Short mmCIF file of C-alpha atoms in Angstrom, two decimals:
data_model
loop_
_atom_site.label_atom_id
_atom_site.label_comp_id
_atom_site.label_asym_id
_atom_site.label_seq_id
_atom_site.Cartn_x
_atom_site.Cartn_y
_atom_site.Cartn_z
CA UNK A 1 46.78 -6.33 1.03
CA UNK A 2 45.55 -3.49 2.64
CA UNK A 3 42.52 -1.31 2.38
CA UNK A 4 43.09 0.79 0.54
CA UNK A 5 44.21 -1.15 -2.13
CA UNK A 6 40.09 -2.80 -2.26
CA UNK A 7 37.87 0.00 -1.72
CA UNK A 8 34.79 -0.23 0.47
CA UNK A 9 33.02 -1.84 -2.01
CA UNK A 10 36.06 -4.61 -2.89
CA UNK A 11 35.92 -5.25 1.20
CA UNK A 12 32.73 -6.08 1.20
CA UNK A 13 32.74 -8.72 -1.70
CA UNK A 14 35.92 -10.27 -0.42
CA UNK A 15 33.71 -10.70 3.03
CA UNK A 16 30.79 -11.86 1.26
CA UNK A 17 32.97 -14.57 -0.78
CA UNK A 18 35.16 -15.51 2.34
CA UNK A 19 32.71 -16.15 4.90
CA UNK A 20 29.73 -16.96 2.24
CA UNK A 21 27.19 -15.06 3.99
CA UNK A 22 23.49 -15.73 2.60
CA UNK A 23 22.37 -13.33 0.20
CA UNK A 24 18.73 -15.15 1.12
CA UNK A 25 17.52 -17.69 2.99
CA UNK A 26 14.77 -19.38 5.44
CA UNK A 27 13.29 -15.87 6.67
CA UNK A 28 16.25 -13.98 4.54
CA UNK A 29 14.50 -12.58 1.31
CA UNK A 30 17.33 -10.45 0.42
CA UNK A 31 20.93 -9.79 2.41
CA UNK A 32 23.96 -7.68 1.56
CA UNK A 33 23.87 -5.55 -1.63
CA UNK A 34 20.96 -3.33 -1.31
CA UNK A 35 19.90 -0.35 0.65
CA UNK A 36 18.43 -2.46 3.01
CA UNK A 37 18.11 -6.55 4.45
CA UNK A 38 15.09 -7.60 3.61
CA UNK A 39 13.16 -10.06 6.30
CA UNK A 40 10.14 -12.52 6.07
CA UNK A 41 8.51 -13.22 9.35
CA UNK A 42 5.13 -13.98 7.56
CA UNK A 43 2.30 -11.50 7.22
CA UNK A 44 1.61 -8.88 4.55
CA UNK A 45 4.89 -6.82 5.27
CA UNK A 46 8.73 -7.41 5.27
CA UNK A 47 10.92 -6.40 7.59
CA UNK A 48 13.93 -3.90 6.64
CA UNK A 49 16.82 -3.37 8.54
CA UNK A 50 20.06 -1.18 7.59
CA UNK A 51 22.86 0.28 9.62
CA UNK A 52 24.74 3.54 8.78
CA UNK A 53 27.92 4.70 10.95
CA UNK A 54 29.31 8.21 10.97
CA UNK A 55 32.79 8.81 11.83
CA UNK A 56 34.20 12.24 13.23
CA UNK A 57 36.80 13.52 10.56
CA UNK A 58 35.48 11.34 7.92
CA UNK A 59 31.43 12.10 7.92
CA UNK A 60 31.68 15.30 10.06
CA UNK A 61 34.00 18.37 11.43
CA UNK A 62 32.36 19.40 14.86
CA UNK A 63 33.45 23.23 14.04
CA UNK A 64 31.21 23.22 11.48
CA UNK A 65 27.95 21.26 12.17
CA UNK A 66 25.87 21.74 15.85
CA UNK A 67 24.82 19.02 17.71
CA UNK A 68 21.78 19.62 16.79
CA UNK A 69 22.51 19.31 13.00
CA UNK A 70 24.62 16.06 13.39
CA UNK A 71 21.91 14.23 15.43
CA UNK A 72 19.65 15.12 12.29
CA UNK A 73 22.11 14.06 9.41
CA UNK A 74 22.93 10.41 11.69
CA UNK A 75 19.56 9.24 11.28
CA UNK A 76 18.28 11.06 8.26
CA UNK A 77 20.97 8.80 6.40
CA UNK A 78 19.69 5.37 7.42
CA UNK A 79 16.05 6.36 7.35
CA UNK A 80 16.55 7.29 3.14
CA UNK A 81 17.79 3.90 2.78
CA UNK A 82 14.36 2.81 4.17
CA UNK A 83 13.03 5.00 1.59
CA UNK A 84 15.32 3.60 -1.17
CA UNK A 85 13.30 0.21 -0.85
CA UNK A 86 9.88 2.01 -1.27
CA UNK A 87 9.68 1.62 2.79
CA UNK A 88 8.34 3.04 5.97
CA UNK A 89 10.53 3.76 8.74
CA UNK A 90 9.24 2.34 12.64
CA UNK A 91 11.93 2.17 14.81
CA UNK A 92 15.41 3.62 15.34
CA UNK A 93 18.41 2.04 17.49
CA UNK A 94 21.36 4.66 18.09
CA UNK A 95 25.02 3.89 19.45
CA UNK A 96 27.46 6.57 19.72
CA UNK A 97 31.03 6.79 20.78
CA UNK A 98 32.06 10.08 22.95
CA UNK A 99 34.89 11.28 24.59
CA UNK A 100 34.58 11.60 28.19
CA UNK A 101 34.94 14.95 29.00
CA UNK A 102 32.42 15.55 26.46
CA UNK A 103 29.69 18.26 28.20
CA UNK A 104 25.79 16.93 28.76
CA UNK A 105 24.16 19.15 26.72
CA UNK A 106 26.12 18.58 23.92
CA UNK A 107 24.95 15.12 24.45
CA UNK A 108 21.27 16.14 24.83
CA UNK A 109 21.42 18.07 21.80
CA UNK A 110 22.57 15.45 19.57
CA UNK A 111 19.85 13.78 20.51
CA UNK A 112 17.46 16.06 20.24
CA UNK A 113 18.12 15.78 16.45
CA UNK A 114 17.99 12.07 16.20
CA UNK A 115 14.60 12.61 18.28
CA UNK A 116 13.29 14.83 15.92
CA UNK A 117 14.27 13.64 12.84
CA UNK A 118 13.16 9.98 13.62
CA UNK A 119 9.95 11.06 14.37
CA UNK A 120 9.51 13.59 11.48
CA UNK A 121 9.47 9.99 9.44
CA UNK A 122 7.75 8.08 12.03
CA UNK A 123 10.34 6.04 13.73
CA UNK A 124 10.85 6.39 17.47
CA UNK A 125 14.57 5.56 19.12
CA UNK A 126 13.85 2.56 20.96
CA UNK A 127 17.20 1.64 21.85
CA UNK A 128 21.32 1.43 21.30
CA UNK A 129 24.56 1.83 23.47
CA UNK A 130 27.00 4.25 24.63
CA UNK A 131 31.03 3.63 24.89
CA UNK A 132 33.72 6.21 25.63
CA UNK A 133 36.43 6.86 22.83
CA UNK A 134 40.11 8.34 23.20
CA UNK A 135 39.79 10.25 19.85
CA UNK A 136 36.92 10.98 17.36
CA UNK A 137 33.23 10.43 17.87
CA UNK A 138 31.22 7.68 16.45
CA UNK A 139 27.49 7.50 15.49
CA UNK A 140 26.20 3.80 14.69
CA UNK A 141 22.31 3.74 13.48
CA UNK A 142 20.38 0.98 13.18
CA UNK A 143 17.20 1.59 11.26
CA UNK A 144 14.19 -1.07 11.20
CA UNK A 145 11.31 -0.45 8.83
CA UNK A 146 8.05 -2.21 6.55
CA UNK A 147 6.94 -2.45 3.51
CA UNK A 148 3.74 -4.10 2.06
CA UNK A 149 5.48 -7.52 0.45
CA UNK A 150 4.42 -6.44 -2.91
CA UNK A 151 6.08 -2.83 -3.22
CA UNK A 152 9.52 -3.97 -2.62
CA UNK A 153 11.68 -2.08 -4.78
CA UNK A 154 15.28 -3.00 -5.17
CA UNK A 155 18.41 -2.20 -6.77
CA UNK A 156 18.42 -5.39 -9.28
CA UNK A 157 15.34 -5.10 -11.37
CA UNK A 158 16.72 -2.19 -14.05
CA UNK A 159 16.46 -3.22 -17.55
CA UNK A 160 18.07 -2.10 -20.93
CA UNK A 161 15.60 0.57 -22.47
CA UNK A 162 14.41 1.77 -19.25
CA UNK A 163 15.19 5.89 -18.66
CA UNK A 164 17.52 6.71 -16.00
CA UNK A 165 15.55 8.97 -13.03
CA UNK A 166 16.59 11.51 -10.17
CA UNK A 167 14.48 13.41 -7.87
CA UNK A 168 15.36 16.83 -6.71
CA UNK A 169 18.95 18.76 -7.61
CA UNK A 170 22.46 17.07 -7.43
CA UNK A 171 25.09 18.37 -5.60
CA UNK A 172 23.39 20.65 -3.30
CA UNK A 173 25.11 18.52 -0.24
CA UNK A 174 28.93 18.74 -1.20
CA UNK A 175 28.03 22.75 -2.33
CA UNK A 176 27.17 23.12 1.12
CA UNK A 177 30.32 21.32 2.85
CA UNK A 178 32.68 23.01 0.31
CA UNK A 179 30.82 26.33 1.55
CA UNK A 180 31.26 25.39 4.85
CA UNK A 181 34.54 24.33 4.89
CA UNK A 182 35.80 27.01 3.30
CA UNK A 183 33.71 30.28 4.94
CA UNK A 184 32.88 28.39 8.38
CA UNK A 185 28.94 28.10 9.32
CA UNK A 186 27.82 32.02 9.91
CA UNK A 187 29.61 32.86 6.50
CA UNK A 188 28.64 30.20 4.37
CA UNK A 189 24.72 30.63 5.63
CA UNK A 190 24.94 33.94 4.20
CA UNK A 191 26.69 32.49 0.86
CA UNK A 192 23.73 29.70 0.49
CA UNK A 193 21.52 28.92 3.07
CA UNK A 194 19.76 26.82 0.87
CA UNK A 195 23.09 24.42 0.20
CA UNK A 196 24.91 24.73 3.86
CA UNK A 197 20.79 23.09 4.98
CA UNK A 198 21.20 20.18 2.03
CA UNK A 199 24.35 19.24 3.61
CA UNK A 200 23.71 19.55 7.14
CA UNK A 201 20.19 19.01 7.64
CA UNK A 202 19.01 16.40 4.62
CA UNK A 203 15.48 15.80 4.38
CA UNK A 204 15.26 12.06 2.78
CA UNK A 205 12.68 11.37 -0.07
CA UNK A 206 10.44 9.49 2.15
CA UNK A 207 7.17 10.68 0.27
CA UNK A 208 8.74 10.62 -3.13
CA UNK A 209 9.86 7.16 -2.63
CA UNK A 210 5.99 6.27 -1.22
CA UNK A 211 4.74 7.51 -4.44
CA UNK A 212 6.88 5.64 -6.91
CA UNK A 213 6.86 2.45 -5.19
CA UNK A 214 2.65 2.44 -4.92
CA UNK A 215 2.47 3.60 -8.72
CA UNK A 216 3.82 -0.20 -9.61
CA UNK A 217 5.53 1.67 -12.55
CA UNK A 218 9.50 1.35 -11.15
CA UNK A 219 11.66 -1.14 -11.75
CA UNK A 220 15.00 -0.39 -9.50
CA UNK A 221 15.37 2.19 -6.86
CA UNK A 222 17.95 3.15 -4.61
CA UNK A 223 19.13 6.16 -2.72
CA UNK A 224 21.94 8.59 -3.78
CA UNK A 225 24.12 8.75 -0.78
CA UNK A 226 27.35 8.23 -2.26
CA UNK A 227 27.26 10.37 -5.85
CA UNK A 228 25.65 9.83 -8.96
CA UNK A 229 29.12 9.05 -10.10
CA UNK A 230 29.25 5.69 -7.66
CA UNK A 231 26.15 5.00 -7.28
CA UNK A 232 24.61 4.57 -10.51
CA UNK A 233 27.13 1.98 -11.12
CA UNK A 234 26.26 0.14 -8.43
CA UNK A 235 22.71 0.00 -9.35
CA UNK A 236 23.84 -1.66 -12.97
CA UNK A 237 25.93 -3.81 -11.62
CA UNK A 238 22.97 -5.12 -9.51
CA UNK A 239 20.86 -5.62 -12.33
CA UNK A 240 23.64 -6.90 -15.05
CA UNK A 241 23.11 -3.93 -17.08
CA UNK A 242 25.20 -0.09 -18.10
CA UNK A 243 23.74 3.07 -18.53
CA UNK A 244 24.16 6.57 -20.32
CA UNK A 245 23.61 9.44 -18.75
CA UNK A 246 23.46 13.01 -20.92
CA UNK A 247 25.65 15.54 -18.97
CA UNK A 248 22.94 18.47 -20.21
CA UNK A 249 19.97 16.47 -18.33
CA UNK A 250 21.79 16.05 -14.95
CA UNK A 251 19.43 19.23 -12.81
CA UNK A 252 22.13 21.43 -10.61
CA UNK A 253 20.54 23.91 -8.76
CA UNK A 254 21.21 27.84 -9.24
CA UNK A 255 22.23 28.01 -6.00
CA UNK A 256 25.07 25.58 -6.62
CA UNK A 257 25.77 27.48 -10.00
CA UNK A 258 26.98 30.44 -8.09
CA UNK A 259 28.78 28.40 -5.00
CA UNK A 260 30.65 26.79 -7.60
CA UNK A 261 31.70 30.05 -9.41
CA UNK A 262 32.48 31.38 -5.68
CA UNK A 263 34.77 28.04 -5.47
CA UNK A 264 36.12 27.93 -8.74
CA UNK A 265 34.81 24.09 -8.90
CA UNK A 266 32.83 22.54 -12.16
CA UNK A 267 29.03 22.16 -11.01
CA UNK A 268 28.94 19.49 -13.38
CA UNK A 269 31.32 17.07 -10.68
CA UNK A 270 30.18 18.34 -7.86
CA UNK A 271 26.62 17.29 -8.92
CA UNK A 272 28.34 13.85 -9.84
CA UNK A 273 30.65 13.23 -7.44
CA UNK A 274 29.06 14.78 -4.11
CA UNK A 275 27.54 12.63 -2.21
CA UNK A 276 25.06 12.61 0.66
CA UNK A 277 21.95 14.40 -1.50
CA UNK A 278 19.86 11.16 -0.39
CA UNK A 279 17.57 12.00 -3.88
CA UNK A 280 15.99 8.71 -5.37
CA UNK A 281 17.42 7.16 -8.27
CA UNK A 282 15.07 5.21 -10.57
CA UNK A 283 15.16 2.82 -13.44
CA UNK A 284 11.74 3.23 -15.35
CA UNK A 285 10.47 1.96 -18.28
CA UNK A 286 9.33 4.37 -20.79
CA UNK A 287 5.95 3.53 -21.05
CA UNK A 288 5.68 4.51 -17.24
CA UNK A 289 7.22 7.67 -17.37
CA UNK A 290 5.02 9.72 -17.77
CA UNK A 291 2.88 8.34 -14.95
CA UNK A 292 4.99 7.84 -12.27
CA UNK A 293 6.79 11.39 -12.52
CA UNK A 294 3.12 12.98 -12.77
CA UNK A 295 2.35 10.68 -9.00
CA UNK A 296 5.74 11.95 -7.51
CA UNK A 297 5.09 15.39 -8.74
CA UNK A 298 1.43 15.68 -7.60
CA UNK A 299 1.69 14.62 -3.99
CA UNK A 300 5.37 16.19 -3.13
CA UNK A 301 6.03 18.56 -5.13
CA UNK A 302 9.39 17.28 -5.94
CA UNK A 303 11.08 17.77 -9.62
CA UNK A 304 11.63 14.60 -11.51
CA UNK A 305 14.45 14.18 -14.01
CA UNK A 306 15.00 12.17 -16.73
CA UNK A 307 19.17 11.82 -17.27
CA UNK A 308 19.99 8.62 -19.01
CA UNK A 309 19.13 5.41 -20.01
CA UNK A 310 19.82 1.62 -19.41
CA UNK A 311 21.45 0.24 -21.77
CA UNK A 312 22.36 -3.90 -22.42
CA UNK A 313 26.27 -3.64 -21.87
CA UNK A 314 28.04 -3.37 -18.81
CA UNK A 315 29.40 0.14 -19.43
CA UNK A 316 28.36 3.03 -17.58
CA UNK A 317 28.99 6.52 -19.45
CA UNK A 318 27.73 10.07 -19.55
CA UNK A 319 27.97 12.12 -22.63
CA UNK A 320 28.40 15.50 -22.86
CA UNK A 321 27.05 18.08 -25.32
CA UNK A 322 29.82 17.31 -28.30
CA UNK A 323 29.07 13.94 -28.12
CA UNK A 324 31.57 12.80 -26.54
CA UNK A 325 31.15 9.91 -24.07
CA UNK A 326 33.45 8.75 -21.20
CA UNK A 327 33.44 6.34 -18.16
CA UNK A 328 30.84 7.90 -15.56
CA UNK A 329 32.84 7.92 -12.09
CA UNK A 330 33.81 9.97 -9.09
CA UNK A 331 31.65 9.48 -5.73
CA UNK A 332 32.52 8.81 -2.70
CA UNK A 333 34.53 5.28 -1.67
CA UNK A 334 35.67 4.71 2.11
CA UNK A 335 39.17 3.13 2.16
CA UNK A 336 40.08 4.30 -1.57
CA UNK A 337 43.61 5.30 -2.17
CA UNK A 338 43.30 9.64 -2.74
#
């Protein structure tokens, strides 16, 4: 069987089931299938630990991102998923695979950009490794954070009845590298600024995700990095429950209104199916609604969404403005057949 016949997510169950690693253990409060491990080294905090890689040609073109820019995105990526679990980032690990002919200040560049976007969230690179590649560059981050033991959010605790939450606007990130890819950088700037910066430079929802996880009020969390449309699913399937989102509720930006006219794409799926918009995604009760979007609002400034709701069986739909419902999907999937 190859690949492409499982899907990233398939891979990872069959390596979970095959070599029974511990979903917890002595010191282990939570393993694979979340944004982030979760450790217990006693004290008031846990430990969280993820690791994000970025592949040239799959993650990033170099003609169309600086140094700069890519150094950002790396380590903005892993630092949301510290986010996702209500978290604080404190330090970064980087490991990156260049060609050798590749020029120094290229080098010093791309790290200026993990530099300053580590620090931005409070994490400092402490560490990481350096090989030389024949073809494509590789990014590996490894990002540690805290969290006080009893603000742990996760991915699993979503129940039917709750309403179905997103910060920010959808989409914003794949209007930007559909801009991008087809204007180039100086054209597509002058297009949307505003969507070519969601793709290339993503600020993660580190304060939003602070607020919701101190109001007590949240029941699941993660991060949107792969698309509403794949990860929503995941976040159900976590907690043994579906959803419904209402197509008219998902919030798309104007800005992506009028790249998507300029495309000829539906703003609809690209707000669905892009990924890498690193907004929050939230199972609340209703009863703290009202509450926890007022918190998130107040300190950050940051729109909060209601879209759906949790419901008890395992289906996950949207339905649009007939009425009609169908199976919620699209997203992004490493290893899945086009």
């Amino acid at each position: 069987m190859r690949l492409s016949d499982l899907g990233e997510e398939a891979l990872i169950e069959h390596l979970v089931r095959k070599f029974a690693l511990p979903a917890s253990g002595e010191g282990l409060v939570l393993g694979e299938g979340d944004d982030a491990a979760v450790l217990d080294a006693g004290g008031p905090t846990f430990t969280l630990v993820t690791t994000d890689m970025l592949g040239e040609g799959v993650h990033f073109r170099a003609d169309i991102i600086t140094p700069y820019q890519l150094g950002w995105k790396s380590v903005a990526g892993s630092i949301s998923d510290i986010a996702a679990m209500g978290g604080r980032p404190t330090w970064t690990l980087v490991s990156i695979g260049l060609k050798a002919e590749t020029d120094l200040d290229y080098v010093d560049e791309l790290y200026e950009g993990m530099v300053a976007c580590a620090r931005r969230f409070g994490s400092e690179i402490i560490g990481g490794d350096t090989i030389s590649v024949s073809n494509g560059s590789v990014i590996s981050v490894t990002q540690l954070g805290e969290i006080e033991k009893d603000y742990l959010l996760r991915r699993s605790g979503a129940k039917p009845g709750d309403r179905i939450v997103v910060t920010g606007w959808l989409g914003n990130s794949v209007g930007g590298l559909r801009l991008l890819m087809k204007y180039g950088m100086e054209e597509a700037a002058r297009v949307s600024g505003c969507l070519v910066r969601a793709h290339l430079m993503p600020v993660p929802r580190l304060a939003e995700a602070q607020a919701a996880a101190h109001s007590r009020g949240v029941h699941a969390m993660m991060d949107l990095s792969d698309g509403l449309g794949a990860d929503l699913p995941k976040l159900c399937t976590s907690s043994g429950v579906g959803a419904l989102v209402f197509a008219e509720k998902v919030l798309i930006s104007k800005d992506l209104y009028a790249a998507a006219e300029a495309l000829e794409m539906d703003p609809l799926q690209m707000a669905i199916s892009g990924g890498e918009d690193y907004e929050l995604l939230m199972a609340i009760p209703e009863s703290n609604l009202e509450r926890v979007a007022a918190e998130v609002q107040s300190s950050t400034g940051t729109p909060v969404t209601v879209i759906g709701e949790v419901t008890e069986d395992s289906s996950v739909l949207i339905q649009y403005p007939d009425g009609i419902r169908k199976p919620l999907d699209g997203g992004w999937e490493h290893f899945s057949s086009p």
